[in-house]
Short mmCIF file of C-alpha atoms in Angstrom, two decimals:
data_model
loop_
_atom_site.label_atom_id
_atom_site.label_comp_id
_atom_site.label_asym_id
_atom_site.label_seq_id
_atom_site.Cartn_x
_atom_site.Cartn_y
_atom_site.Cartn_z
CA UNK A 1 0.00 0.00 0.00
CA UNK A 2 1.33 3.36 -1.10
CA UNK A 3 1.78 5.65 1.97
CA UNK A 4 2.56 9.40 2.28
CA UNK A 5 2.92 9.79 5.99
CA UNK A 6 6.48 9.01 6.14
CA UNK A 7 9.03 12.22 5.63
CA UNK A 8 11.24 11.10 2.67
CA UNK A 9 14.68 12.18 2.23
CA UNK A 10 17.51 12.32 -0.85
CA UNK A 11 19.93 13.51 -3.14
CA UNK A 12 18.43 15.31 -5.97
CA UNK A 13 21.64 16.23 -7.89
CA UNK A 14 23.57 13.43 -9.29
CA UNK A 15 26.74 11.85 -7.82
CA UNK A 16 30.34 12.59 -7.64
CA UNK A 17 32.14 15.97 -7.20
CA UNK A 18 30.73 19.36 -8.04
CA UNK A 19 30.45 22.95 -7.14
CA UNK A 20 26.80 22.46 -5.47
CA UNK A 21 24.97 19.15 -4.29
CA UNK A 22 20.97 19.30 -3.58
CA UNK A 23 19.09 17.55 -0.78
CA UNK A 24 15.70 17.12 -1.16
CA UNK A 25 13.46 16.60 2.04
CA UNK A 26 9.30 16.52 1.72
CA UNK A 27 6.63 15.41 4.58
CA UNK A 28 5.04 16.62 7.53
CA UNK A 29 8.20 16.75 9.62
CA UNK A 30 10.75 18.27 6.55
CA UNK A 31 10.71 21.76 8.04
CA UNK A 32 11.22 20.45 12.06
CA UNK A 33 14.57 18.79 10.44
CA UNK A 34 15.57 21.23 9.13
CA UNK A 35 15.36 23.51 12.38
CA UNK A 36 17.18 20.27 14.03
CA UNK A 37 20.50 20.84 11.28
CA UNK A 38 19.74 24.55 10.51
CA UNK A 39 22.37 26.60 12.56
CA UNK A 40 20.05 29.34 13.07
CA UNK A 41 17.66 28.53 15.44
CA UNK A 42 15.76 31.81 15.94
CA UNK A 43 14.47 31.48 12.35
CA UNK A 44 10.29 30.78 11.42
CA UNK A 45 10.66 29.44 7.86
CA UNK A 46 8.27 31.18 5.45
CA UNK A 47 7.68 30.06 2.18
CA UNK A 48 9.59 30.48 -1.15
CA UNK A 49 12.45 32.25 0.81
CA UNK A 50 16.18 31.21 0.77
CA UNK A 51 18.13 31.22 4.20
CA UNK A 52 22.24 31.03 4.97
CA UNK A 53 23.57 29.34 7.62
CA UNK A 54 25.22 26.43 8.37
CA UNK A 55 24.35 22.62 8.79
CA UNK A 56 25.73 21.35 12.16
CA UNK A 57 25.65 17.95 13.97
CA UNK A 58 25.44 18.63 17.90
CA UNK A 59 27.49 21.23 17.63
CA UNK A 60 30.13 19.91 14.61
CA UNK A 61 29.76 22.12 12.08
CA UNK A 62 29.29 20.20 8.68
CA UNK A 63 28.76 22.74 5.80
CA UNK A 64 28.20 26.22 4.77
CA UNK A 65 24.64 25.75 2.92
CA UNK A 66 21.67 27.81 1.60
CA UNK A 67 18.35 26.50 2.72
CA UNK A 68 14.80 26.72 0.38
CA UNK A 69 11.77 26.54 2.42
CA UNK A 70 8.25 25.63 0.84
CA UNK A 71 5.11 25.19 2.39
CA UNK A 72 2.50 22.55 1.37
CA UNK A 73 0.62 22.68 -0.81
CA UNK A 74 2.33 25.44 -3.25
CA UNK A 75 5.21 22.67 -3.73
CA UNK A 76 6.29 20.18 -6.31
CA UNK A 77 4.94 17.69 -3.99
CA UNK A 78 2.39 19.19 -2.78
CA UNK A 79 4.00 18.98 1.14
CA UNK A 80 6.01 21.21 3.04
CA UNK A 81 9.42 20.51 1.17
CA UNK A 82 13.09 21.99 1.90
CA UNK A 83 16.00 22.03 -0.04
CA UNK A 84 19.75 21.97 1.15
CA UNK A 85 22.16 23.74 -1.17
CA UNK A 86 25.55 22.43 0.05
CA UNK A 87 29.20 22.52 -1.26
CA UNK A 88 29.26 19.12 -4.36
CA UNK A 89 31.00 15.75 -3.32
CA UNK A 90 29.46 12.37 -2.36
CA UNK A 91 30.68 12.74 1.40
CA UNK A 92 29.39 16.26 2.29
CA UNK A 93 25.92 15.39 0.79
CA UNK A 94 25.51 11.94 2.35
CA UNK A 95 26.64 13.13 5.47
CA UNK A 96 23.99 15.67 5.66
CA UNK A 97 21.15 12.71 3.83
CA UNK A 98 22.55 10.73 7.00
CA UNK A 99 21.46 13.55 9.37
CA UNK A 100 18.42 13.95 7.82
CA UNK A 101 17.46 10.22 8.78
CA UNK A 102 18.88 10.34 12.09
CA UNK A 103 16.71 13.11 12.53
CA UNK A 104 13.41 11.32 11.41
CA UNK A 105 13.19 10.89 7.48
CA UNK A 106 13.66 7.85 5.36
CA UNK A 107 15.86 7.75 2.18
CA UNK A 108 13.57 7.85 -0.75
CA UNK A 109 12.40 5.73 -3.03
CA UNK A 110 13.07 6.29 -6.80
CA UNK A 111 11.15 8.89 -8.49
CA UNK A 112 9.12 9.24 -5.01
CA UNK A 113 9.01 13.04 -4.78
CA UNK A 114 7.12 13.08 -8.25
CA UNK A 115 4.78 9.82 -6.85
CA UNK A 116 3.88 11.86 -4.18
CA UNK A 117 3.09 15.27 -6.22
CA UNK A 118 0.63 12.79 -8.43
CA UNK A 119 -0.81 11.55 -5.53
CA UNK A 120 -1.65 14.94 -4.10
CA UNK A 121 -2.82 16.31 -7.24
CA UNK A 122 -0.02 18.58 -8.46
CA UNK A 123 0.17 16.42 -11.82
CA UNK A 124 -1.92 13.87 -13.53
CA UNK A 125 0.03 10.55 -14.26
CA UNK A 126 1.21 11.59 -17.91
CA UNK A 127 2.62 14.99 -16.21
CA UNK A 128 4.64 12.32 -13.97
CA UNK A 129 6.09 10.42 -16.87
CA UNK A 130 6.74 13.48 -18.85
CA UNK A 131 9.10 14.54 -16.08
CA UNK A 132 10.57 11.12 -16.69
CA UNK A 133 10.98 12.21 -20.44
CA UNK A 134 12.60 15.46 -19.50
CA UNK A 135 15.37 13.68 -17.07
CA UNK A 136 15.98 11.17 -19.85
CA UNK A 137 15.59 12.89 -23.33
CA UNK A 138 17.78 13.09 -26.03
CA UNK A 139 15.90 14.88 -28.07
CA UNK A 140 15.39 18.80 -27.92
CA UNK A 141 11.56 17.70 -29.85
CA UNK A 142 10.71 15.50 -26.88
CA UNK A 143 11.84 18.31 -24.52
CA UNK A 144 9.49 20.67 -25.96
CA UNK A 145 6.58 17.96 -26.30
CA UNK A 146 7.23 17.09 -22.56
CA UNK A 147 7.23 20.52 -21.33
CA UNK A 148 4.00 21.37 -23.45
CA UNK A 149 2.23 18.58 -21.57
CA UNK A 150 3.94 19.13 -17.72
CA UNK A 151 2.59 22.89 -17.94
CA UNK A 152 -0.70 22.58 -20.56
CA UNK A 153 -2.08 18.99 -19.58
CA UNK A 154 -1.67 18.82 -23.05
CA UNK A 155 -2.44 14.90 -23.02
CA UNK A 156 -4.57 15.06 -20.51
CA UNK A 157 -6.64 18.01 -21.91
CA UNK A 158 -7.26 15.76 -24.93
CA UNK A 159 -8.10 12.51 -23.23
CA UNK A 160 -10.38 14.36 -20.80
CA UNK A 161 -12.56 15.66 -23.60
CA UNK A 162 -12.29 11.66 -24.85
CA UNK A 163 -13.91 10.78 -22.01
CA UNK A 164 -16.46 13.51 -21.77
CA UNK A 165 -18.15 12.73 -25.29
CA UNK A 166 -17.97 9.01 -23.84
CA UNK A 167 -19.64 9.99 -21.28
CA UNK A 168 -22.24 11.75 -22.76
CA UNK A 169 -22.80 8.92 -24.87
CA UNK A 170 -22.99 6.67 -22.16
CA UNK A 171 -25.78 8.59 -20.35
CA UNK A 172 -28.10 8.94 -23.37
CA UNK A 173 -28.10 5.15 -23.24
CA UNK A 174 -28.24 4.17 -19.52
CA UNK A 175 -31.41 7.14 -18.99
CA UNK A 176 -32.94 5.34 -21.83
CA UNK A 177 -32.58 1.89 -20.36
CA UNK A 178 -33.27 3.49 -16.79
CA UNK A 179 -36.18 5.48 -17.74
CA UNK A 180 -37.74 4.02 -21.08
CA UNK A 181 -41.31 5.50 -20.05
CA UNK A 182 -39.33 9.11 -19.87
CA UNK A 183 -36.47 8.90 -21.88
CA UNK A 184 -37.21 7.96 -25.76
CA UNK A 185 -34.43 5.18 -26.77
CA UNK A 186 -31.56 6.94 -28.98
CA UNK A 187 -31.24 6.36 -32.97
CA UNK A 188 -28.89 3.56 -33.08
CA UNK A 189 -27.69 5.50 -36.63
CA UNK A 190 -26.69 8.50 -34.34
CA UNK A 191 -25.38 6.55 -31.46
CA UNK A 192 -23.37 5.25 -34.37
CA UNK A 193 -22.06 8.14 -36.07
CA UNK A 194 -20.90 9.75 -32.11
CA UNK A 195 -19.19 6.23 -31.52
CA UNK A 196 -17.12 6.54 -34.79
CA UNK A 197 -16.15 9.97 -33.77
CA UNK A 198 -14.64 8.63 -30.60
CA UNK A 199 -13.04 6.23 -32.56
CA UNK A 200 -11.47 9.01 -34.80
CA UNK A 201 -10.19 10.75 -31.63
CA UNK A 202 -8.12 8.02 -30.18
CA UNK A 203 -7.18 6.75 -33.81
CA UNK A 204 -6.02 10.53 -34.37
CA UNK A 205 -3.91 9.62 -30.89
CA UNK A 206 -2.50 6.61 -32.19
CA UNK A 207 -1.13 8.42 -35.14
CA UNK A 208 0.55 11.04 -33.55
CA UNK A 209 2.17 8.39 -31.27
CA UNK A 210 3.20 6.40 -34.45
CA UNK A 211 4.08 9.88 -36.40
CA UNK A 212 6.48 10.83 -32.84
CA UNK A 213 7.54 7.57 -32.32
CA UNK A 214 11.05 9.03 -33.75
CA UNK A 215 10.69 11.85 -31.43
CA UNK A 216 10.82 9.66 -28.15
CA UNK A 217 13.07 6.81 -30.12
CA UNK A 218 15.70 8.61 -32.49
CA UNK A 219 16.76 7.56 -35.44
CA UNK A 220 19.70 5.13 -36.96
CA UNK A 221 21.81 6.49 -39.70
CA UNK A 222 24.57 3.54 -40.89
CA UNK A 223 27.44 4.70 -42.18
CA UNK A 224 28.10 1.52 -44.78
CA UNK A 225 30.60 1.18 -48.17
CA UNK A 226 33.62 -0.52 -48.91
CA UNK A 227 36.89 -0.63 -47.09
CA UNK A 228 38.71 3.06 -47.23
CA UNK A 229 36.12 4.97 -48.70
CA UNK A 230 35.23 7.78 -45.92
CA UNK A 231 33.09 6.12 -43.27
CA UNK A 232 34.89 7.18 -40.38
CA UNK A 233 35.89 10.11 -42.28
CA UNK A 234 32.07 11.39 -42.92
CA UNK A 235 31.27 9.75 -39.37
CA UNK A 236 34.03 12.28 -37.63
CA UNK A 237 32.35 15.54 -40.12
CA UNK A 238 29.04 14.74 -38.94
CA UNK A 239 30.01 15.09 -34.83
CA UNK A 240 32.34 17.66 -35.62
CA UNK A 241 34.85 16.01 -33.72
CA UNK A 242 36.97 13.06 -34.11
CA UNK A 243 35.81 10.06 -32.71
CA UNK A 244 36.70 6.42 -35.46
CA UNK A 245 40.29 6.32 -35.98
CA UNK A 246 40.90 7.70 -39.45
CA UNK A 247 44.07 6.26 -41.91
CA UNK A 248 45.38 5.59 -45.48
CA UNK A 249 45.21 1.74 -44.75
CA UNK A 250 41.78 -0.12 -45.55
CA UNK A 251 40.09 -2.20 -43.12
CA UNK A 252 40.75 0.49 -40.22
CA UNK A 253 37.61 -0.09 -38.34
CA UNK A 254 36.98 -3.25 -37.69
CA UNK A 255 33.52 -2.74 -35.07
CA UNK A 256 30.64 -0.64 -34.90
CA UNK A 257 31.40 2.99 -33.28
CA UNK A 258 28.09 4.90 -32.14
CA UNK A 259 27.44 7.95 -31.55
CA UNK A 260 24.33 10.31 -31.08
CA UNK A 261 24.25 13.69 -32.52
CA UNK A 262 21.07 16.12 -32.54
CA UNK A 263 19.59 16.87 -36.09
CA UNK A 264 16.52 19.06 -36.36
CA UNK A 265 14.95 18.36 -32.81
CA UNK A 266 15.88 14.57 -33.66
CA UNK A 267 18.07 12.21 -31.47
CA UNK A 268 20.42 10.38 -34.31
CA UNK A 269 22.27 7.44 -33.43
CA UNK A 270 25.08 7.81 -35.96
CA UNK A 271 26.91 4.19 -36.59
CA UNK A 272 30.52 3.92 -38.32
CA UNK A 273 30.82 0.47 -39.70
CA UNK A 274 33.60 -1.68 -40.97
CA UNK A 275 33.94 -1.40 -44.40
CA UNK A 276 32.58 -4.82 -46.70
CA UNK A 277 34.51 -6.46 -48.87
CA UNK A 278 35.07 -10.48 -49.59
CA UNK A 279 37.74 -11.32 -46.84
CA UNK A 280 39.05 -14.31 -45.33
CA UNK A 281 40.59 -13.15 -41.92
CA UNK A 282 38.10 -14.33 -38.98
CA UNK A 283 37.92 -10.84 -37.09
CA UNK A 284 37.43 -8.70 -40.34
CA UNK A 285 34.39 -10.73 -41.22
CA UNK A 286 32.92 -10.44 -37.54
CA UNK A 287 33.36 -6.44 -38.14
CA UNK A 288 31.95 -6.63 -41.82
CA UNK A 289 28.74 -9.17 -40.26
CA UNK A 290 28.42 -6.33 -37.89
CA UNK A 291 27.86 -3.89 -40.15
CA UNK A 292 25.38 -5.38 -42.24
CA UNK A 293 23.54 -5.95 -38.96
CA UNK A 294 23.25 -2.03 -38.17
CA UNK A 295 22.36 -1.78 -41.76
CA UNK A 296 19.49 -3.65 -41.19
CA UNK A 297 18.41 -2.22 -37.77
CA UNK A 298 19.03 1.37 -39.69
CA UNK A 299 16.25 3.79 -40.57
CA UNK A 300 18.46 5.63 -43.13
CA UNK A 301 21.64 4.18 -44.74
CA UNK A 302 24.52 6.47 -46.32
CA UNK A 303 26.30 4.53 -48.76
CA UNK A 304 29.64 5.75 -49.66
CA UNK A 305 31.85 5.46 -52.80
CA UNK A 306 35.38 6.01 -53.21
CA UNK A 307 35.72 8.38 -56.41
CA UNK A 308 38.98 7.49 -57.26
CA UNK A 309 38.34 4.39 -57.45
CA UNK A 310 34.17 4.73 -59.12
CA UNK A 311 31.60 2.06 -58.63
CA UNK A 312 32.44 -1.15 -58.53
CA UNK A 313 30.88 -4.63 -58.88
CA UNK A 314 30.92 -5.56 -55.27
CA UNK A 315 29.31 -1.92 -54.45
CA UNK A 316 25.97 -2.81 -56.69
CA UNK A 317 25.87 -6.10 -55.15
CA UNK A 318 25.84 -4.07 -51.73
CA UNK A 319 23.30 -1.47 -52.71
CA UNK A 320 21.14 -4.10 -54.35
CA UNK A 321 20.66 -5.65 -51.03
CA UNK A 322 19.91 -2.10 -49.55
CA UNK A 323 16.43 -0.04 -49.48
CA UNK A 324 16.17 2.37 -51.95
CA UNK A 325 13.90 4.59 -50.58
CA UNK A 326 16.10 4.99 -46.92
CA UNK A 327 19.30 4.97 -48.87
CA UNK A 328 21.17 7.76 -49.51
CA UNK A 329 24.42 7.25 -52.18
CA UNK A 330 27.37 9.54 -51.60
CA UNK A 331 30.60 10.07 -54.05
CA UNK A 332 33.54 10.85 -51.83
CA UNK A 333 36.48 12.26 -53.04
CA UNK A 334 35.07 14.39 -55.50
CA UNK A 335 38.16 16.02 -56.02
CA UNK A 336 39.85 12.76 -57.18
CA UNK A 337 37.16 12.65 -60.02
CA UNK A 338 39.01 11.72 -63.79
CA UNK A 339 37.81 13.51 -66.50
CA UNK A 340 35.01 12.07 -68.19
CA UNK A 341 34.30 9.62 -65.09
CA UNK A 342 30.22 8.55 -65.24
CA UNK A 343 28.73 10.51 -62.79
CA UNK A 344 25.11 9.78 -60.99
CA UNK A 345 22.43 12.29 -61.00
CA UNK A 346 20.91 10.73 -57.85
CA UNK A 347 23.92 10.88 -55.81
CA UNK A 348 25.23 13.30 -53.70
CA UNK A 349 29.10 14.40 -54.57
CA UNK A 350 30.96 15.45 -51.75
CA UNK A 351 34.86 15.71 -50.42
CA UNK A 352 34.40 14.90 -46.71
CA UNK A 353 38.01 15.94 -45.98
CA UNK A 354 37.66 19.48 -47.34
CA UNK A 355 34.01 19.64 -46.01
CA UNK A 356 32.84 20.44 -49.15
CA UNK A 357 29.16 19.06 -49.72
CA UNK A 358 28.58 18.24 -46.75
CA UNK A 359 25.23 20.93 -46.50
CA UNK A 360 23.88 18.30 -49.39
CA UNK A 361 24.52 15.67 -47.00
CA UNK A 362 22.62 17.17 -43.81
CA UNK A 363 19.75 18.14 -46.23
CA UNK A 364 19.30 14.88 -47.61
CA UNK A 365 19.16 13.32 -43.67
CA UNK A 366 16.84 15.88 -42.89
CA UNK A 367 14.75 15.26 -45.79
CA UNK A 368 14.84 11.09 -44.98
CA UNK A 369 13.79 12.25 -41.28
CA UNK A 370 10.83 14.48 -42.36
CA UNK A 371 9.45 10.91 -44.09
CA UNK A 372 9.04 9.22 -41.09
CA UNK A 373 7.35 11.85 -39.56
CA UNK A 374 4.25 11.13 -42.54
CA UNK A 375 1.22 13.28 -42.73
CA UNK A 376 0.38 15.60 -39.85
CA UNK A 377 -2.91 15.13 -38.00
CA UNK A 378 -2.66 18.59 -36.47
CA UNK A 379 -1.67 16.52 -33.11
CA UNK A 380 2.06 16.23 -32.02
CA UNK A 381 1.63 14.04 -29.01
CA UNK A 382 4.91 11.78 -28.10
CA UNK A 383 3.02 8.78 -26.05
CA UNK A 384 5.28 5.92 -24.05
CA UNK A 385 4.57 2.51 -24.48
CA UNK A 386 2.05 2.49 -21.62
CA UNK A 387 -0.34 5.41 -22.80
CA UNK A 388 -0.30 3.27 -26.06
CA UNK A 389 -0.82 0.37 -25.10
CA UNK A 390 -3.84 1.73 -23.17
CA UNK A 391 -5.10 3.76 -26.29
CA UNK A 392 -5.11 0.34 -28.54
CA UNK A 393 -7.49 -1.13 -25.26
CA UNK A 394 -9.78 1.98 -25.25
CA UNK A 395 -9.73 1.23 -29.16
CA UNK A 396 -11.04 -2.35 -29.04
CA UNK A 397 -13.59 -1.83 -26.65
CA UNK A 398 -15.35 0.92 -28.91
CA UNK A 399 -15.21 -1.34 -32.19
CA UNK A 400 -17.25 -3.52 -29.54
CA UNK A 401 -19.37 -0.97 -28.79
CA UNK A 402 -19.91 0.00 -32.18
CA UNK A 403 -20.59 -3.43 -32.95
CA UNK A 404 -23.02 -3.71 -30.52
CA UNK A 405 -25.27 -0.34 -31.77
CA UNK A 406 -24.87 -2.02 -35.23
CA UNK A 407 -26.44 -5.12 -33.94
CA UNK A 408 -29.75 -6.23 -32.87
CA UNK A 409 -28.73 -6.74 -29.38
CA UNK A 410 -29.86 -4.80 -26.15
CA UNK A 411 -28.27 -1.47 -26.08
CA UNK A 412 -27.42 -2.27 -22.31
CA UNK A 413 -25.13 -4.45 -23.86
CA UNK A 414 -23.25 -1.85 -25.40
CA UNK A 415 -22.93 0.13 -22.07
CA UNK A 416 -20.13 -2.74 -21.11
CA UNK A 417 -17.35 -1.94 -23.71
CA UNK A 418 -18.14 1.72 -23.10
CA UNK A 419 -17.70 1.29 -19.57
CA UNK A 420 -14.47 -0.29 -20.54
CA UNK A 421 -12.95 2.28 -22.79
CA UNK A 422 -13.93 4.76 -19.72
CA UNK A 423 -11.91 2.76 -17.11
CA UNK A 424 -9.09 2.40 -19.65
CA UNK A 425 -9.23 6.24 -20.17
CA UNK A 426 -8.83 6.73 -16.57
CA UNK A 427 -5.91 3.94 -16.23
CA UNK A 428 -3.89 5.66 -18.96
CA UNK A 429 -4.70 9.31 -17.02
CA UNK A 430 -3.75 7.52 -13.66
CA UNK A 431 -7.67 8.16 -11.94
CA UNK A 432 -7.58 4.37 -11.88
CA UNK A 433 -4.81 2.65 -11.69
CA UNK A 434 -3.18 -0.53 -9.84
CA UNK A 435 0.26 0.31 -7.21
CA UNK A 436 1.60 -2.31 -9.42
CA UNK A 437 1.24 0.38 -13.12
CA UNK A 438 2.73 3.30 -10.60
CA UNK A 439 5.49 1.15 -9.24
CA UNK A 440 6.37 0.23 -12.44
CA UNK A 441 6.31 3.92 -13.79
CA UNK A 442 8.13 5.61 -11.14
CA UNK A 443 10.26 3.20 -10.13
CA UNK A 444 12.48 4.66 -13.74
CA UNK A 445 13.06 7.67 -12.00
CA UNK A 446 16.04 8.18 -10.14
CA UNK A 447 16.17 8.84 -6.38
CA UNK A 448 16.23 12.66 -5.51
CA UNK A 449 12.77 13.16 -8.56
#
């Protein structure tokens, strides 16, 4: 059983040495601790106001700190809550987390702070996780969706009107049933045609999840071509930085090297691959296996050619095996271009070591990553794997619903699915939900949120 009467206690910055550590302490006995460490005892906390002083330990003095004071309910958590702004390091901060206890609070539990603000109503459950999406996002488009949502109930806004016309729906049926010598039964054709609009709404939901599935996910570009021409090259041009070892000698990298790089609000996992070629030695062909395995777990593949040396056999035999559509061709070494030497009109002609091309390079990946986003439905809702799992339930009950209207049967029975959908609603808003779904949700956090 989830209880709140406890005082919880933690570090809310994360570990090892810094200029400033945070302690976080909420509950009905935070501000008494901190009068019990606080070295100025003539002090009556008031809220939102910052205090100096010094955090002592019968008498020891531990730390120079600066002390936050809140007052329930206008807190994150909606309890009184004070923060401890002490020097950074793992043993000042734990010493003062280890006073706090001794002094009456427990160590929290992961992502308990934001448990207890949904449990006292300063955020609905999708507010909670899109903290969680915040702490952990890679993506600056999944740091503005999240932010939209924690301060406009963005989700929530739209699942509550869900559940409103459901509700309404609901009502004209069970008065009907309830009342029939007052109440006229509705037109099943109308009860229909409001029951398919419902069924737009959280099929317009599922499509935004779909369409910002890349938002919350990323993307994978493969780098993929032959041996020595430019992947690690290209891969060090993209991050700006050098990261694969770069040399005249083929075969150079012989693994996968990852690394993520922001591209238009989009979290791209960039992947340097060995280079493929028919080889004999043992470890080369492990590297070379690799790489056709990131091809394949790739949205986008860039395909590189050595100019100098054209296109070869073994490089159609590559790209054959290769999507055309998520496959984008580039000619390095422009520079080393013969005279006459066939040119493609469909590829993209660059010299990575002189940077020059390289725009046509970022356009084309931005123009792959607009593709996956597909047609906009005017919604740009990023949903987790929990909200959509609970949108495909609300989704089957109303084709049984609709089913039912279109039948002969009672229209009590179609009250059941309804009913459904509604509790589902409510599950994915957190109104009704197990301790199991909210251990399972904030147990991602990390202590200290």
């Amino acid at each position: 059983m989830i209880s709140t009467d406890s005082t919880i206690a933690a570090i809310a910055t994360a570990r090892g040495q810094g200029s400033v550590a945070v302690l976080r302490i909420s509950g009905k006995e935070a501000w008494s601790i901190a009068y019990e460490l606080f070295s100025k005892k003539n002090l009556k906390f008031q809220h939102g106001r910052f205090y100096h002083g010094w955090i002592a330990d019968e008498g020891d003095i531990i730390d120079e700190v600066l002390l936050l004071s809140f007052k329930g309910p206008h807190s994150y958590t909606g309890e009184d809550v004070i923060e401890i702004h002490c020097h950074g390091g793992d043993v000042i901060s734990h010493k003062i987390l280890n006073l706090c206890v001794k002094n009456g609070a427990r160590v929290a539990m992961p992502g308990e702070f934001t448990m207890r603000a949904y449990l006292n109503g300063k955020m609905d459950l999708t507010q909670a996780e899109s903290v969680m999406d915040l702490i952990s996002s890679r993506s600056e488009r999944l740091i503005s969706q999240a932010s939209n949502n924690l301060k406009n109930r963005s989700l929530g806004k739209y699942i509550d009107d869900m559940s409103q016309g459901l509700l309404t729906l609901q009502a004209q049926i069970v008065a009907s049933i309830d009342f029939p010598d007052e109440v006229e039964e509705p037109d099943r054709q109308v009860l229909a045609h409001q029951l398919e609009e419902c069924l737009s709404g959280i099929s317009r939901l599922k499509e935004s999840a779909q369409r910002n599935r890349m938002v919350r996910e990323g993307l994978k570009v493969a780098l993929l071509g032959m041996p020595n021409s430019g992947k690690s090259s290209l891969f060090n041009a993209l991050l700006a930085r050098d990261r694969s070892i770069v040399t005249d000698q083929a075969g150079t990298t012989r693994d996968v090297v990852t690394e993520v790089l922001d591209i238009d609000g989009i979290a791209i996992t960039l992947i340097d691959t060995a280079g493929i070629r028919e080889t004999h030695h043992s470890i080369e062909m492990m590297g070379i296996q690799r790489s056709w395995q990131a091809a394949s777990e790739a949205q986008i593949v860039i395909y590189l050619i050595d100019c100098s040396v054209g296109l070869l056999r073994y490089d159609m035999q590559i790209l054959s095996k290769l999507e055309a559509s998520n496959t984008i061709v580039v000619g390095n070494k422009k520079d080393l271009l013969r005279p006459g030497q066939k040119t493609f009109p469909n590829w993209i002609y660059v010299s990575v070591k002189s940077r020059e091309g390289m725009d046509e390079i970022y356009a084309a990946l931005q123009e792959k990553i607009r593709a996956f986003s597909h047609e906009d439905t005017g919604l740009t809702l990023s949903l987790n794997q929990r909200q959509i799992k609970c949108c495909i339930e609300v989704e089957e009950c109303l084709k049984q619903a609709q089913a039912a209207i279109q039948s002969t049967l009672p229209l009590d029975v179609v009250t059941m699915p309804m009913t459904e959908a509604l509790r589902k609603l409510d599950e994915l808003m957190g109104r009704d939900t197990t301790e199991e779904v909210l251990t399972s949700v904030f147990q991602q956090f990390c202590v200290g949120k």
